[in-house]
Amino acid sequence: MSAINTALNLTVKVHPVVLFQIVDAYERRNADAERVIGTLLGSVEKGVVEVTNCFCVLHKEHQDLVEAELSYALDVYELNRRVNPSENIVGWWASGNDVTNHSSVIHEYYARECNNPVHLTLDTSLQGARMGLKAYICVTLGVPGGKTGCMFTPINVDVTCYEPEVVGLQLCQKTIGVAPPARSRQVSPMLDLAQVTEASGKLLTLLEEVLNYVEEVLSEKQQPDNSVGRALLDLIHSVPNMTNDQFAQMFNSNVKDLLMVVTLSQFIKTQLQLNEKLTMLSSFIN
């Protein structure tokens, strides 16, 4: 009973790259395939299953059986382990909105690969005009010595992001909310200076909101919130105590390092372009 309660208290955190990979696999599916499945990779720590990667597993679903390329799945997992040793099998995913009759058969295989595998479904059919994301855990039912079965029970699932993923999502969001004729399907990355300008503008807006809140609390126009006060105190203590000269020296040092990296990358780019032109020239001469 304690093992079942522990499994039901799991929380699944999915990174955006996993959702993109599932959608890409669904778009590239065979014409006769109704759905696609695959393996979830990530880590489990303190009741949290963090899904950071995944890959598709070729399969065919018949009325009474499921055929899957398990050797292919094992080879892809071993190759991924060479690159990311920290990523382990944590479950499996499937496109669609519901758990099907074949899900229990597929889940049995992943139950042999990891402990308490999670099942993730992504509604690529966009029912309800949204891409629903659900996570399940399989709970065994039955009486001791009798027939047993299993039931997929929903568990909490959230989307989490690393900082680089946030930048990529913000870039993708620039194509949302624009009239279809004027919407471009391609978005170019912003220049470094433009990103600094945009981030500075957002920071100034947030500082103005904080100052307005503090002024309203001091003037007793708004009821103070202890949690907000503790957050502001932690924010103030996190700011390093340094003089203007120390800050200028630190900033200039970081700028010099950045310029050095940019210069080296330009050198490498130029060398690659020269190598390409010389190769083409030698092919023409020969």
XYZ file of N, CA and C in Angstrom, residues 21-37 56-59 93-96 124-125:
81
model
N 9.478 17.142 -29.724
C 9.870 15.869 -30.330
C 8.659 14.964 -30.559
N 7.703 14.981 -29.637
C 6.499 14.168 -29.805
C 5.680 14.666 -30.996
N 5.518 15.982 -31.100
C 4.776 16.546 -32.226
C 5.483 16.249 -33.545
N 6.812 16.355 -33.552
C 7.574 16.067 -34.767
C 7.415 14.595 -35.171
N 7.452 13.690 -34.206
C 7.269 12.269 -34.511
C 5.861 11.998 -35.036
N 4.869 12.702 -34.504
C 3.497 12.523 -34.978
C 3.349 13.036 -36.405
N 3.984 14.140 -36.739
C 3.904 14.682 -38.093
C 4.620 13.795 -39.105
N 5.628 13.044 -38.659
C 6.409 12.189 -39.558
C 5.934 10.734 -39.543
N 4.815 10.449 -38.925
C 4.336 9.074 -38.809
C 3.955 8.520 -40.184
N 3.845 7.203 -40.231
C 3.398 6.548 -41.458
C 1.935 6.880 -41.738
N 1.568 6.762 -42.988
C 0.209 7.144 -43.383
C -0.843 6.262 -42.718
N -0.517 4.996 -42.442
C -1.486 4.086 -41.840
C -1.430 4.052 -40.318
N -0.590 4.871 -39.697
C -0.441 4.881 -38.239
C -1.409 5.874 -37.614
N -2.194 5.393 -36.647
C -3.135 6.277 -35.962
C -2.460 7.065 -34.843
N -1.438 6.490 -34.242
C -0.724 7.193 -33.185
C 0.726 6.721 -33.163
N 1.550 7.446 -32.433
C 2.967 7.105 -32.290
C 3.276 6.990 -30.801
N 4.286 6.179 -30.498
C 4.707 5.985 -29.117
C 6.217 6.150 -29.048
N 11.274 8.304 -30.479
C 10.144 7.540 -31.008
C 10.530 6.073 -31.183
N 9.577 5.193 -30.964
C 9.758 3.752 -31.155
C 8.764 3.289 -32.221
N 9.269 2.712 -33.282
C 8.408 2.228 -34.353
C 7.551 1.071 -33.844
N 6.263 1.102 -34.194
C 5.378 0.042 -33.731
C 4.156 -0.038 -34.645
N 5.699 7.511 -23.800
C 4.725 8.506 -24.229
C 3.925 7.976 -25.415
N 2.787 8.593 -25.651
C 1.953 8.248 -26.793
C 1.173 9.474 -27.215
N 0.964 9.604 -28.509
C 0.116 10.684 -29.007
C -1.345 10.280 -28.844
N -2.190 11.251 -28.624
C -3.602 10.961 -28.411
C -4.081 11.500 -27.085
N -2.340 15.340 -29.823
C -1.951 15.973 -31.082
C -3.145 16.202 -32.000
N -4.329 15.662 -31.654
C -5.529 15.919 -32.445
C -6.203 17.230 -32.079
